[in-house]
mmCIF file of C-alpha atoms and ligand atoms in Angstrom:
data_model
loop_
_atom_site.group_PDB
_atom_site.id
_atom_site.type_symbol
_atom_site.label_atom_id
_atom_site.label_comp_id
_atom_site.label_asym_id
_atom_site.label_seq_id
_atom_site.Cartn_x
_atom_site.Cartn_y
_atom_site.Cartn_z
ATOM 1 C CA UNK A 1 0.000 0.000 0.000
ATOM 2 C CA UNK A 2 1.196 3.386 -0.822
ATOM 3 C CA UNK A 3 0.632 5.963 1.649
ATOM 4 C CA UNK A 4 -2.601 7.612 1.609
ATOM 5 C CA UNK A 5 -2.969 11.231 1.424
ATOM 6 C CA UNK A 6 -5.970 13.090 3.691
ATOM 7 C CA UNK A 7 -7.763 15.788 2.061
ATOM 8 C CA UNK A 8 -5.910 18.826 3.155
ATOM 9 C CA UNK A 9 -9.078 20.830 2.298
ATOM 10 C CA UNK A 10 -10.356 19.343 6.102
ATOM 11 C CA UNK A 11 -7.799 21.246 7.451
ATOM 12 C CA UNK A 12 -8.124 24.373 5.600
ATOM 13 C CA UNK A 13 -9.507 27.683 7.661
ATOM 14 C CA UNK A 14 -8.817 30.890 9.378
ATOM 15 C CA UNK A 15 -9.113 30.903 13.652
ATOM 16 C CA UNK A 16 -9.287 34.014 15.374
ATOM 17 C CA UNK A 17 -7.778 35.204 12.323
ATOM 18 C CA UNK A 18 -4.735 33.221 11.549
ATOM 19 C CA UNK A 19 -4.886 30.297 8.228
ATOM 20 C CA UNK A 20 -4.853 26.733 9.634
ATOM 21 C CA UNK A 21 -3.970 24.018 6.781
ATOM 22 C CA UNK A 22 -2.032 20.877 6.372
ATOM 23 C CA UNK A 23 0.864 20.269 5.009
ATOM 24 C CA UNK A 24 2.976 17.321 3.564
ATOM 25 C CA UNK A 25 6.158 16.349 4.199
ATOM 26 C CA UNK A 26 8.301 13.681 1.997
ATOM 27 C CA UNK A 27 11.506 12.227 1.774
ATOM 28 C CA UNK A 28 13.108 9.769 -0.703
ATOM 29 C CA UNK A 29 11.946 6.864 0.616
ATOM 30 C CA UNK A 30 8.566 7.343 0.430
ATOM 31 C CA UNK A 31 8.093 8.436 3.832
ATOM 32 C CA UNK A 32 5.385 10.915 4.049
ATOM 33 C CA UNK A 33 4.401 13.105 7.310
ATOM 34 C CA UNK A 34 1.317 15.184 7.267
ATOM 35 C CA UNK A 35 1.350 17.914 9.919
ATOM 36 C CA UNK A 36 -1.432 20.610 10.982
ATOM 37 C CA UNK A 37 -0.192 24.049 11.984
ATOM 38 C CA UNK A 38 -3.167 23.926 14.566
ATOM 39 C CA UNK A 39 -1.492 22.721 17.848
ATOM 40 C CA UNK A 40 1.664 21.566 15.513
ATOM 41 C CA UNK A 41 -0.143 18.470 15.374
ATOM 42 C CA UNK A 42 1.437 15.208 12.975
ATOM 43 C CA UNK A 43 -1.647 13.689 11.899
ATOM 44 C CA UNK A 44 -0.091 11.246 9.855
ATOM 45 C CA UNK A 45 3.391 9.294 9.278
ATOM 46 C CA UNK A 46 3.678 7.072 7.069
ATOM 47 C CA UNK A 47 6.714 4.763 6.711
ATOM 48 C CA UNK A 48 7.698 1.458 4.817
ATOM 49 C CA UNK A 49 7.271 -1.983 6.657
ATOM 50 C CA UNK A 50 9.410 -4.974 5.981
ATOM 51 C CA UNK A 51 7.122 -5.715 2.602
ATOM 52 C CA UNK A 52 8.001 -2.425 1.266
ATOM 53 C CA UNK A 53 3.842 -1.331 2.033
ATOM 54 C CA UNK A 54 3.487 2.030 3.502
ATOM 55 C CA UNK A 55 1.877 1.643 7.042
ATOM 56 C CA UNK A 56 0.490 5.374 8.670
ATOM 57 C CA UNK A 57 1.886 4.281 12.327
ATOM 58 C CA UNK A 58 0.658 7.347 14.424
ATOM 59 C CA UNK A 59 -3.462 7.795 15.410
ATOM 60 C CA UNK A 60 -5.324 11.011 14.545
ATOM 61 C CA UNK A 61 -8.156 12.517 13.221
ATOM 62 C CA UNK A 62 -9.144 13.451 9.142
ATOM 63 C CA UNK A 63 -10.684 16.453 10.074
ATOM 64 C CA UNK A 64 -9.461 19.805 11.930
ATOM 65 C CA UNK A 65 -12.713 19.689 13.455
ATOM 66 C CA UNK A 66 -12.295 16.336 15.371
ATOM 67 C CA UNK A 67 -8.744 17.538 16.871
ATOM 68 C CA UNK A 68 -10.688 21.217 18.071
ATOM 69 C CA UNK A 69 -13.799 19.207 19.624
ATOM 70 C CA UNK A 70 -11.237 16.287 20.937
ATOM 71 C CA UNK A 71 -8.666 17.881 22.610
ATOM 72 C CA UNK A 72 -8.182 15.879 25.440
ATOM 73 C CA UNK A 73 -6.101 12.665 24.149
ATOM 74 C CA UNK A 74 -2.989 15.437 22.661
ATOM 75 C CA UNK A 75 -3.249 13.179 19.492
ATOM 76 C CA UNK A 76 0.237 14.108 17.845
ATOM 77 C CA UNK A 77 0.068 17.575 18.968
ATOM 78 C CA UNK A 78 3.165 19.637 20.358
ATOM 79 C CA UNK A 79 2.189 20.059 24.446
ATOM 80 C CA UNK A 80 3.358 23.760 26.569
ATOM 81 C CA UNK A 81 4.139 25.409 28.016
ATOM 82 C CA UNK A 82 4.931 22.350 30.436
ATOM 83 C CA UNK A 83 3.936 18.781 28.943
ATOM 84 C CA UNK A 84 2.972 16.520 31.892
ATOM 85 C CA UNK A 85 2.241 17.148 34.993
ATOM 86 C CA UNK A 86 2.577 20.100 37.794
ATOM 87 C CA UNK A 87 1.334 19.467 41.309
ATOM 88 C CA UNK A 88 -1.842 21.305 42.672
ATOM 89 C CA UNK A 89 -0.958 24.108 39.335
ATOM 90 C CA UNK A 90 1.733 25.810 41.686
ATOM 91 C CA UNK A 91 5.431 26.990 41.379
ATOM 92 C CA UNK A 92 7.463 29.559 42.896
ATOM 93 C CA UNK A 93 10.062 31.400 40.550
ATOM 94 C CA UNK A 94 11.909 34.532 42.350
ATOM 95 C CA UNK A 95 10.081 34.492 45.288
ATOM 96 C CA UNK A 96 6.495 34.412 43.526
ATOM 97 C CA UNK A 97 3.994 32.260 43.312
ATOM 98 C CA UNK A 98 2.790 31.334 40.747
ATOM 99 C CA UNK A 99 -0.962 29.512 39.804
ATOM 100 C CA UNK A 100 -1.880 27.573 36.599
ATOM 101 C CA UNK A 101 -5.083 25.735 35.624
ATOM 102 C CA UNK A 102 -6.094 22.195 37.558
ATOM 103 C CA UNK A 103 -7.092 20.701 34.624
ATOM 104 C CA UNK A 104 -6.166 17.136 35.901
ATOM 105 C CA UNK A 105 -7.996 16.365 38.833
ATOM 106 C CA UNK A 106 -6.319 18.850 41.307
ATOM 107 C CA UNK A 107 -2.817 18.731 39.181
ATOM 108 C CA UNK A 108 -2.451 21.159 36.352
ATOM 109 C CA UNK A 109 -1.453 19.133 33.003
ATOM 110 C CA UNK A 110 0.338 19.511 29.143
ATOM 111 C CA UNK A 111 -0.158 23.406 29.598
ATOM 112 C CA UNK A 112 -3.002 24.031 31.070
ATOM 113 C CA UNK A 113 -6.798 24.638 29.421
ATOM 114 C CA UNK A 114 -5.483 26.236 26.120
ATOM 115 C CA UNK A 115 -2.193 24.846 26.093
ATOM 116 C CA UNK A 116 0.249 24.622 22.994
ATOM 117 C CA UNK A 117 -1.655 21.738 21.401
ATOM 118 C CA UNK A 118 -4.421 24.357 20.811
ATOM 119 C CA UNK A 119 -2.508 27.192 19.607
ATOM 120 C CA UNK A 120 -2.247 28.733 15.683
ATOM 121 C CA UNK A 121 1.193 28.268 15.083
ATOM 122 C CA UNK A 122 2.897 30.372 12.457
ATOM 123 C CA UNK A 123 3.855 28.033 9.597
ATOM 124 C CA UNK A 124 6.404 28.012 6.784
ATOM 125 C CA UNK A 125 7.357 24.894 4.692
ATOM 126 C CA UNK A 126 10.791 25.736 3.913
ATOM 127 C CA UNK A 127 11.445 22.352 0.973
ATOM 128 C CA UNK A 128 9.714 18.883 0.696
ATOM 129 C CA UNK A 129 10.389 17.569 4.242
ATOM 130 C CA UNK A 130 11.138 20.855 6.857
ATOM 131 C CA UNK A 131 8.122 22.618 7.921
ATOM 132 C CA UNK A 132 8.882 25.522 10.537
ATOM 133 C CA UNK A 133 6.185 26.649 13.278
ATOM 134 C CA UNK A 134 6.306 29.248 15.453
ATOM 135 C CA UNK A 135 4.056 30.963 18.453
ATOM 136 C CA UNK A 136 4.275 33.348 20.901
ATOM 137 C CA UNK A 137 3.129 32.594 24.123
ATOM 138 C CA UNK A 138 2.174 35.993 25.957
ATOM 139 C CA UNK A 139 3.332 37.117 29.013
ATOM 140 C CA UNK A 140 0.875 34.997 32.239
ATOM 141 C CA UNK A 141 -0.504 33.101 29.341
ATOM 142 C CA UNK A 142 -2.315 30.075 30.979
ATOM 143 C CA UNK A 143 -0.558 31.786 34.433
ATOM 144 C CA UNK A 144 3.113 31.266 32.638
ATOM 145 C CA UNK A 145 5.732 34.630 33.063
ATOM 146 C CA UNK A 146 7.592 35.903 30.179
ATOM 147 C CA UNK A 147 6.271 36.332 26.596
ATOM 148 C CA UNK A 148 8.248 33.059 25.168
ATOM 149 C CA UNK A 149 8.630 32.980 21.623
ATOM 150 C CA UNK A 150 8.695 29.246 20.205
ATOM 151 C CA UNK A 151 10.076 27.414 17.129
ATOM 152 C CA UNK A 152 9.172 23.945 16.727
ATOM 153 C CA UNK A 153 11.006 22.647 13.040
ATOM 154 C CA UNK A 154 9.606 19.114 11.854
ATOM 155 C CA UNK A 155 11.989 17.222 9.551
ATOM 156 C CA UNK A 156 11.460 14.517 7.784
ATOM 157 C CA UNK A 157 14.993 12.736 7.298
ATOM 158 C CA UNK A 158 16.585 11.013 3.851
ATOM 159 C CA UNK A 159 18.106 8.570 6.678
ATOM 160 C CA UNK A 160 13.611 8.148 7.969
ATOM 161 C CA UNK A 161 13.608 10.283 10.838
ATOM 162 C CA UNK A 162 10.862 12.499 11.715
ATOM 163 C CA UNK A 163 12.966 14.900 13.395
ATOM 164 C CA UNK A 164 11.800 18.031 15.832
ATOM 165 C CA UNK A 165 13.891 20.603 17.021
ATOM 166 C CA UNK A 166 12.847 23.272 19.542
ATOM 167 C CA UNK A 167 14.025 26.781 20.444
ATOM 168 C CA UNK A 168 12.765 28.844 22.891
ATOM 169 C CA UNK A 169 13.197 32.170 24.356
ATOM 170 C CA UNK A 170 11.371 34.579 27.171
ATOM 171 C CA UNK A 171 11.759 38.047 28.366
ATOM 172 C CA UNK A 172 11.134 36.835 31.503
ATOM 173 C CA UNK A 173 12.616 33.952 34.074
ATOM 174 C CA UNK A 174 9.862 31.100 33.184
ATOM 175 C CA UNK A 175 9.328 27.440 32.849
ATOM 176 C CA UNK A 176 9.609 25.615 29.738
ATOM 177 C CA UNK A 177 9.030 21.682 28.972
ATOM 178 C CA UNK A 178 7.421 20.842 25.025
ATOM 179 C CA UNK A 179 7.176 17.686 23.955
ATOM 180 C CA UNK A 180 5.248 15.925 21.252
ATOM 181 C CA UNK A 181 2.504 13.500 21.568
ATOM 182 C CA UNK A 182 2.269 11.445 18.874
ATOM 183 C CA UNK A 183 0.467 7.680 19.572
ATOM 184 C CA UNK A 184 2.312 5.382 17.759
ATOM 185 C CA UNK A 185 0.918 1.868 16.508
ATOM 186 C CA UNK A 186 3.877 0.335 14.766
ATOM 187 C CA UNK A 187 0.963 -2.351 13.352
ATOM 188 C CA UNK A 188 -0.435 0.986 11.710
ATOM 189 C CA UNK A 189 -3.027 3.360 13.112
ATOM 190 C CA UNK A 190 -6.372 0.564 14.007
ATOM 191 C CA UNK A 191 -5.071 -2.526 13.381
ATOM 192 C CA UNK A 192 -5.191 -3.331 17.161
ATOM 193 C CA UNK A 193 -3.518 -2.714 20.424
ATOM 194 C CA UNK A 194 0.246 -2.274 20.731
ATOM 195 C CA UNK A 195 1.000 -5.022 24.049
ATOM 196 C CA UNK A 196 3.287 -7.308 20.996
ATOM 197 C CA UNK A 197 5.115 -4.438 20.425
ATOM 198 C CA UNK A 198 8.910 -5.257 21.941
ATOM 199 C CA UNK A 199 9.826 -1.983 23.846
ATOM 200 C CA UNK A 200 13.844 -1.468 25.337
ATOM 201 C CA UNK A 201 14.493 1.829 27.512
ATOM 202 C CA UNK A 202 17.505 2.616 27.934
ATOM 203 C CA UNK A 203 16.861 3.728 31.852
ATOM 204 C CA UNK A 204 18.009 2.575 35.060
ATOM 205 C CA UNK A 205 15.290 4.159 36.962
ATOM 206 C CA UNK A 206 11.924 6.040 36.872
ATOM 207 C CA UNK A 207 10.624 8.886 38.662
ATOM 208 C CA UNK A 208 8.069 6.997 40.886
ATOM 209 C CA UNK A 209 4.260 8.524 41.613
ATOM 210 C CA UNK A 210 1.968 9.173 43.875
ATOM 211 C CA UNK A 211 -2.026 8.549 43.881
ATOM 212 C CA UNK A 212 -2.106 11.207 41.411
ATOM 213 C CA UNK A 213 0.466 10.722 39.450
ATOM 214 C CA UNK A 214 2.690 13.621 40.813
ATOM 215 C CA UNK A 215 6.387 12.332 40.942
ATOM 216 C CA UNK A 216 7.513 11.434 45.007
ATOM 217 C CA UNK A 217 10.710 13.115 44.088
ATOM 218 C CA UNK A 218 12.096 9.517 44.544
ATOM 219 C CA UNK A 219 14.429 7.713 41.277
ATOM 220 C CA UNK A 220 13.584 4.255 42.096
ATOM 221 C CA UNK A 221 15.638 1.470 39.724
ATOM 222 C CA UNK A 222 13.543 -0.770 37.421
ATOM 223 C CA UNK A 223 14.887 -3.493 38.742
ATOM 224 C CA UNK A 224 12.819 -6.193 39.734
ATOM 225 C CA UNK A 225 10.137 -4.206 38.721
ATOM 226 C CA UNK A 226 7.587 -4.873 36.298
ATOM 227 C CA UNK A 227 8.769 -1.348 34.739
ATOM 228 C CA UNK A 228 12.045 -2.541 33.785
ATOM 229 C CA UNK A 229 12.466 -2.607 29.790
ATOM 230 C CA UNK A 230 16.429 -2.304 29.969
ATOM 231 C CA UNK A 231 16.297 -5.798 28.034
ATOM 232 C CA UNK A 232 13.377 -5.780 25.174
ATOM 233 C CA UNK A 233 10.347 -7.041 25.967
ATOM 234 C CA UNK A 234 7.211 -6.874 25.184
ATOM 235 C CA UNK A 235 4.799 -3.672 26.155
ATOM 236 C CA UNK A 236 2.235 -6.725 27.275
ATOM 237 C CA UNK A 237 4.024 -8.636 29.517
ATOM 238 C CA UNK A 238 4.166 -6.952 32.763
ATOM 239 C CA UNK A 239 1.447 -4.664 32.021
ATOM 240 C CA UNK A 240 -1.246 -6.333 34.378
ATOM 241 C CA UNK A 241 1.205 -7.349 37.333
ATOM 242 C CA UNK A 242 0.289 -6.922 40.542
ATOM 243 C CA UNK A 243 2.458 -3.678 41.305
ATOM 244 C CA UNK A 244 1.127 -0.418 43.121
ATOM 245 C CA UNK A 245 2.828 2.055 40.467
ATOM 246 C CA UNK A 246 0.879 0.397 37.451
ATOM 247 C CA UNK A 247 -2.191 0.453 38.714
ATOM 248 C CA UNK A 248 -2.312 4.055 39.912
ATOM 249 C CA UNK A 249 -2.055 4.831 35.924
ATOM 250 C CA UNK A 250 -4.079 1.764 34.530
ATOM 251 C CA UNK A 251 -0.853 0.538 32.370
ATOM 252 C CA UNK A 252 2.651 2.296 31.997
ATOM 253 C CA UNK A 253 1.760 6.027 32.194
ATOM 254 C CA UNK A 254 5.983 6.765 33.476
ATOM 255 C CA UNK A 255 8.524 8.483 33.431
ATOM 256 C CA UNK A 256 11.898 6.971 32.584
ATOM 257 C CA UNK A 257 15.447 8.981 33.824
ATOM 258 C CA UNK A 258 16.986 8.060 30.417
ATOM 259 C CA UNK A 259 21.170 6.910 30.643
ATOM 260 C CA UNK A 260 22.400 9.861 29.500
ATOM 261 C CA UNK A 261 25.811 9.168 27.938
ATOM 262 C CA UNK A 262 26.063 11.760 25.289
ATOM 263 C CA UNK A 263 24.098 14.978 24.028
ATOM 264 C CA UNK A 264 22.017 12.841 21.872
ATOM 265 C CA UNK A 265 20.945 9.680 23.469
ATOM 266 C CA UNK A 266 19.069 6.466 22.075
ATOM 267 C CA UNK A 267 16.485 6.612 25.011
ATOM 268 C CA UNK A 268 13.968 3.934 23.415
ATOM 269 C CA UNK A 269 13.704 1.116 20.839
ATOM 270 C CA UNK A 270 10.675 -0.299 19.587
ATOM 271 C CA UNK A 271 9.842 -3.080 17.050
ATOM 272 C CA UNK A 272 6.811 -5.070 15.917
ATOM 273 C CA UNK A 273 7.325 -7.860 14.887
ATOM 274 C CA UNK A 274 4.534 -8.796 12.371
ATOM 275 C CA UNK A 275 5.194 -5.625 10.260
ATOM 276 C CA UNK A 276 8.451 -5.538 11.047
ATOM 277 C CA UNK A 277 8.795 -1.619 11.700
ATOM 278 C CA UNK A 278 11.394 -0.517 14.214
ATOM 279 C CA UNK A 279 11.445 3.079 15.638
ATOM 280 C CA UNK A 280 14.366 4.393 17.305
ATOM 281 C CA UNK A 281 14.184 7.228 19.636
ATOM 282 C CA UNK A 282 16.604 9.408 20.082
ATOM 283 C CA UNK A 283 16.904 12.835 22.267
ATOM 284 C CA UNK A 284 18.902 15.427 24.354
ATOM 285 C CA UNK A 285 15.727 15.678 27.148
ATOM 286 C CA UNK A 286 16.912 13.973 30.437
ATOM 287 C CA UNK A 287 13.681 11.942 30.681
ATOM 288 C CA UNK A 288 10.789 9.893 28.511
ATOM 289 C CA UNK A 289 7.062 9.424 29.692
ATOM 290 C CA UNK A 290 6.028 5.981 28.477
ATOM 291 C CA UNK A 291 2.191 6.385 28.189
ATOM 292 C CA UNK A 292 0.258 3.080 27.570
ATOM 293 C CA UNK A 293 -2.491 5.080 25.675
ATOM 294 C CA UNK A 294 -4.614 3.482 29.076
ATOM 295 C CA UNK A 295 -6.848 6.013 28.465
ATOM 296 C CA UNK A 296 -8.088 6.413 24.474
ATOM 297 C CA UNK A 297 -12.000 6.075 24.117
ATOM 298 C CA UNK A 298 -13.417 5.053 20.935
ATOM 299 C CA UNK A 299 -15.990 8.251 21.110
ATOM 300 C CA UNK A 300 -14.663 9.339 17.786
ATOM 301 C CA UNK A 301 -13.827 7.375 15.032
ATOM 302 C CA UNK A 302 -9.963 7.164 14.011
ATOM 303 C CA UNK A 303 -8.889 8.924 10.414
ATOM 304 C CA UNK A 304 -9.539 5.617 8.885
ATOM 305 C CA UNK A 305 -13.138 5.067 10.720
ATOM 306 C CA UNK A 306 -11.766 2.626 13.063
ATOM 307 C CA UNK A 307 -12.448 2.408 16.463
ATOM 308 C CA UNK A 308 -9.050 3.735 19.097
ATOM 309 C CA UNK A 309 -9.789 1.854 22.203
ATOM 310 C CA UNK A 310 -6.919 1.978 25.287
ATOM 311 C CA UNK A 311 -3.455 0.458 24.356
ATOM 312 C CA UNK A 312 -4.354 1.086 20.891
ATOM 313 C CA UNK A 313 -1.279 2.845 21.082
ATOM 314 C CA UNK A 314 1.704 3.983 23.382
ATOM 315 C CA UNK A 315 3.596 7.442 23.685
ATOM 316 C CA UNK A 316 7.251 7.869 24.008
ATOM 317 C CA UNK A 317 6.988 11.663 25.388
ATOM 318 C CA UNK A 318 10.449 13.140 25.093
ATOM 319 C CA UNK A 319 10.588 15.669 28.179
ATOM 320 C CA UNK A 320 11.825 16.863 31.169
ATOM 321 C CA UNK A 321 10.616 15.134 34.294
ATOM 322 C CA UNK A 322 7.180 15.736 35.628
ATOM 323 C CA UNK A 323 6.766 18.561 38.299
ATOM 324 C CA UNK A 324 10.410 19.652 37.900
ATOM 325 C CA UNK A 325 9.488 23.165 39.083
ATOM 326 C CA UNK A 326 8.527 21.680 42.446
ATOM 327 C CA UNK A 327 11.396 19.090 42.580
ATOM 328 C CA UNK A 328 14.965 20.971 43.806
ATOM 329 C CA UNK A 329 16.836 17.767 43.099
ATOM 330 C CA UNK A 330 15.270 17.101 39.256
ATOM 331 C CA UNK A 331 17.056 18.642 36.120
ATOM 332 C CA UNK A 332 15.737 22.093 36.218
ATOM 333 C CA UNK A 333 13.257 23.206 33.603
ATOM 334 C CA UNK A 334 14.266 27.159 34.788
ATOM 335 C CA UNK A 335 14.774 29.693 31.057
ATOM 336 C CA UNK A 336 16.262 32.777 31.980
ATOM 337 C CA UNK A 337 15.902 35.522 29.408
ATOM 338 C CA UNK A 338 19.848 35.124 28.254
ATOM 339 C CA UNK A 339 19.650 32.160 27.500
ATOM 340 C CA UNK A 340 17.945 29.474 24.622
ATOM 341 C CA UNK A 341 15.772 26.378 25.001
ATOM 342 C CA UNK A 342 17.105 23.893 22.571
ATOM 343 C CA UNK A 343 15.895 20.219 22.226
ATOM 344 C CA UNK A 344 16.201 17.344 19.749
ATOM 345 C CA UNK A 345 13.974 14.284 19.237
ATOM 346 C CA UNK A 346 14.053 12.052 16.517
ATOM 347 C CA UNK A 347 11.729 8.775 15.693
ATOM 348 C CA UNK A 348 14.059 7.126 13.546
ATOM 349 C CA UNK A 349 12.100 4.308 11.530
ATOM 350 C CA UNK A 350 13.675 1.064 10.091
ATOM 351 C CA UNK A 351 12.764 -2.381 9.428
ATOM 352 C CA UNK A 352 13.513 -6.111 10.606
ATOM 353 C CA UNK A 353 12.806 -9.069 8.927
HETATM 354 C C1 BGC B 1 -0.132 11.501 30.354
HETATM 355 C C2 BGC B 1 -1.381 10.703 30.635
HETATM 356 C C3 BGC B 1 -2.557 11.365 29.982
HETATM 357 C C4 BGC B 1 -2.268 11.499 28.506
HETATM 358 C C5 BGC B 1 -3.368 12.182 27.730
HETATM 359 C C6 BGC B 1 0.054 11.577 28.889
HETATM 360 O O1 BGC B 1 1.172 12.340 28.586
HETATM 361 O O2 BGC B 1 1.000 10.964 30.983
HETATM 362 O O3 BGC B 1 -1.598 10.582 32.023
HETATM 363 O O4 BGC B 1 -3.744 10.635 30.197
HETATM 364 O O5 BGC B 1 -1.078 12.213 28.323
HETATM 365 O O6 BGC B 1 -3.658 13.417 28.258
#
């Protein structure tokens, strides 16, 4: 199968002003990414399986309408000001406190009520595979100091990476984590849940949770644990053990302190074997949130008009660790205005036989 285009017409309109469309990105392989400026979302990414037939291995909508009215699964979009989670919305910068939306039981969560993934993004396709977006977050925006101005850049590889680089910088001392949140079904986007996918992390330990899913501040090892993928396995096989931290998030919904050796590190590896599609991860963050997709309801149809139930896909959030700004001893997620945010993820796709 080759891959199969959405109607970029679905996408097509103005918000509060500003043009919303989609856009296609290609490399010579065949590869093809399809990528909304609304909320920076990848709605589609299609790469080659072992066969040589194109499989679209990320879930998402076919119309802009469905992401607007659906916000609350981040389906590919590009999550800030903070992706993940901040405890009871507060942090203290300088001496002030300072209060963001609970939108997450009493935790705030991926940036609050109208957080990145919602945003108009300024967009410019600069060839066939590099599409630049940009946004300005104003100053208390969602409760966040500092106007920050953002550039996300999407790249589609010749070596079949989707790569995404991101540059910040504020006027003001702030807090800055973005990831993206792309679901990825390695089977393609449908065909199934994702627990025969074999997942390796290359992580020692994870930032363990409480009831809420707010990090202790502990970095417990994965040994032992049923949260230990330092040796492949398969997403399935520990996923129903008998172990407190799974069950507080239904599945794996973690964050992993990723080995970091060098700048760019392979944090995760992930292959299926049926298609035979292997996606390498690769980033500068210090930390990855493996998210089970425990949560997806089948309310709305997928692009293809199937049904997305949970585990129909997992995450493999890039990021700094969860409630940082409250956490002294976790990398700090601090931008002063003199200096740059910089970060580098890539999904690197291959295939095994
Ligand atoms: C979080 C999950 C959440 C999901 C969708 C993930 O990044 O870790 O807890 O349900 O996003 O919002």
């Amino acid at each position: 199968m080759l891959p199969q285009l959405l109607n970029a017409a679905d996408f097509d309109t103005i918000l509060n002003g500003k043009k919303v469309a989609l856009y296609t990105l290609t490399n010579k392989q065949g590869s093809v990414a399809q990528i909304t400026n609304y909320g920076g979302t990848v709605v589609s990414l299609w790469v080659k399986d072992k066969e040589d037939n194109f499989k679209d291995v990320v879930l998402g909508y076919k119309t802009l309408e469905e992401y607007r009215t659906n916000p609350n699964a981040y389906f590919g979009s590009i999550v800030g000001r903070y992706a993940n989670r901040i405890a009871k919305g507060k942090f203290t910068l300088d001496n002030k406190t300072y209060t963001l939306a609970t939108n997450n039981g009493e935790n705030h969560l991926h940036g609050g009520t109208t957080g990145f993934d919602a945003a108009v993004w300024v967009a410019k396709q600069t060839c066939s595979h590099t599409l630049e977006l940009t946004y300005v977050s104003g100053d208390m925006e969602e409760g966040y100091p500092g106007n920050l101005a953002v550039t996300v850049q999407y790249q589609l590889t010749e070596d079949n990476a989707l790569k995404i680089t991101y540059w910040a910088i504020t006027d003001k001392t702030t807090i800055i984590n973005l990831t993206n949140h792309s679901y990825f079904n390695l089977k393609g986007e449908g065909n199934g849940d994702i627990l025969d996918h074999n997942l390796q992390i290359n992580a020692e330990k994870f930032t363990s949770v409480d009831q809420t899913c707010i990090p202790t501040g502990e970095l417990i090892p994965v040994k032992n644990t049923p949260l230990d993928f330092t040796k492949e396995k398969t997403i399935g096989k520990d996923i129903n053990a008998n172990y407190d931290q799974l069950k507080i998030g239904n599945g794996y919904d973690h964050n992993y302190v990723i080995n970091q050796t060098e700048t760019l590190n392979l944090a995760a590896k992930v292959t299926e074997p049926t298609a035979g599609i292997v996606m390498d991860v690769f980033t500068t963050e210090p930390g990855i949130q493996l998210y089970t997709g425990n949560f997806i309801t089948d309310t709305v149809l997928g692009k293809t008009n199937k049904k997305y139930h949970p585990r129909a896909a997992f995450c493999l959030e890039t990021q700094h660790y969860p409630d940082s700004p409250n956490k002294p001893n976790f990398p700090s997620v601090i931008l002063q205005p003199k200096e740059e945010y910089h970060s580098v993820t890539l999904y690197k796709f291959s295939t095994k036989a």
